[in-house]
Amino acid sequence: MKNYIDKKKIFFASVIIIALKSIFFLTKHIQEDALISWRVARNIIEYGVYGYNGAEKISASTTHLYVFIGVLFQSIFGEGNFIYPLLVFNTILLTIGIYWLGKLLLKSTNRIILFLLFVSFLPPAIKMSILGMEFGMLFFFYMALIKYGFVERKNWAFILLPIFILWTRIDTCIFLGILFIYDVIQQRKWNTALMIGGILAVLTTVAFNWFYFGEIVNNTITSKKNNYANPTLLERWTEFKFFGPNYFGMIKFPTSIYNFSTAILFILSLISLIVLAGKWDSNRKKVIGFLFAFGIIKTLIFGAANSWFDWYYWIPQICLFLPIILIVLDIDFYKKTALAYGIFILIPFTAYQAIHSIATGHGEWNHARKIGLYLDSIEPNKDNYIFLEPAGYIPYFSKLKVIDYVGLVDKRLTEENIVKNGTEVGFSNLINKAKPKYILEDFKPMFKGKLADQSIYDDYELIKEFKIADVAKSDNPILDKIYKFKPSGRDFYLYKRKETAK
């Protein structure tokens, strides 16, 4: 007899979980890259052009589909009111994806609800809800493909969903490739529908990039490749050892501590996976086996490439931690183990992320955003350029045109080949050609006085300093301790081009 699942009970539990997670919206913790995508969406609305600076076409966002979702939400709710509806939308999609996965792996209503709760409050899952990026939607598509394609063998899912997945992020080709290979091994035959879906996904994304932007891959990928130095194998290994534990695990601690804790969690998860594989049916076994394999391979690929942006690892982190949650919920006396999990893992993890989000959100919203608002107040001509890094909060709220130090939103930096010529020469050439009205820098003097063309220093003057120490404090004693415990942000110095400059 098939186990009865009370969908109404799960629905109301999901609403409560989403409401609880929404409390994190109050931290104002939003990732810089989300604001890049939202500005591109705004550019489409205002100029009818997929770009960043007015009528110039450029694929400045890593995610085409999420940009179009941003256009929809900004059109419906308006430029100033769309953020929270979009965050709720992301959270709902993530929760549906977690529910689909829970229903595939667990056989009772209460277990599925606990699974929803435990996965939803893992630190990466919280960030997937509140940071404004596309990963809640991506997790939804991943789980849809696993449910309707990998498990239920629906050809429409194998053909259609890879298109949505690759349009969400180009690096999802890793997920699709691993799924194809894993499925071939499981089924012992080629998956023609998934092959067709993968080919259509590649053709449509490449065709859009080529016919609209005149490029095969997104400019964000090209600019990082051209403007980041290529480390040696020894340098890669050194960075891998230093940064890896802070990204392959569930939360960030000092590296010396985290090497040990990451290893312990991984071993526990691997043991849990082996135990589950020994007692589960084939469908559940192949789902959790695939997710664990994907988690390992994705983290190794990006770790070997020294790609240390948090969001690359959010979904793999969840996949690698899943067996621990599942072993807690699979045993007969799961209520006792679930209580222990809640006390020793759920509450500490949630508290950690709360502290992290309060501190980071405060630093970004009340520091970087206010710099952008200050620029908006002093510069009415929004056709003027500012040269800065990063291209997130400050450009979004200043509304000025932007050249960033990596070339994500303007291609002129890539033309200067700073890897070959060095930043001193490349930045000097760019500033002399573009003549940005403002330069926002981390240092005084500007660029530590190291620009190749020293005459640039005569062309610009320091007009304002923005000190993080002025922001990282509060009259509330608890908030003040959090801000000092985990300071977020850095000092900025704003330089303006003199009217007498050539």
Tab-separated table of N, CA and C in Angstrom, residues 224 247 280:
chain	number	residue	atom	x	y	z
A	224	LYS	N	36.535	37.947	-17.244
A	224	LYS	CA	37.266	37.308	-16.150
A	224	LYS	C	38.466	36.526	-16.685
A	247	TYR	N	34.824	27.047	1.441
A	247	TYR	CA	33.783	27.036	0.422
A	247	TYR	C	33.198	25.652	0.195
A	280	TRP	N	17.991	1.489	0.833
A	280	TRP	CA	16.994	2.157	0.001
A	280	TRP	C	16.734	1.394	-1.299
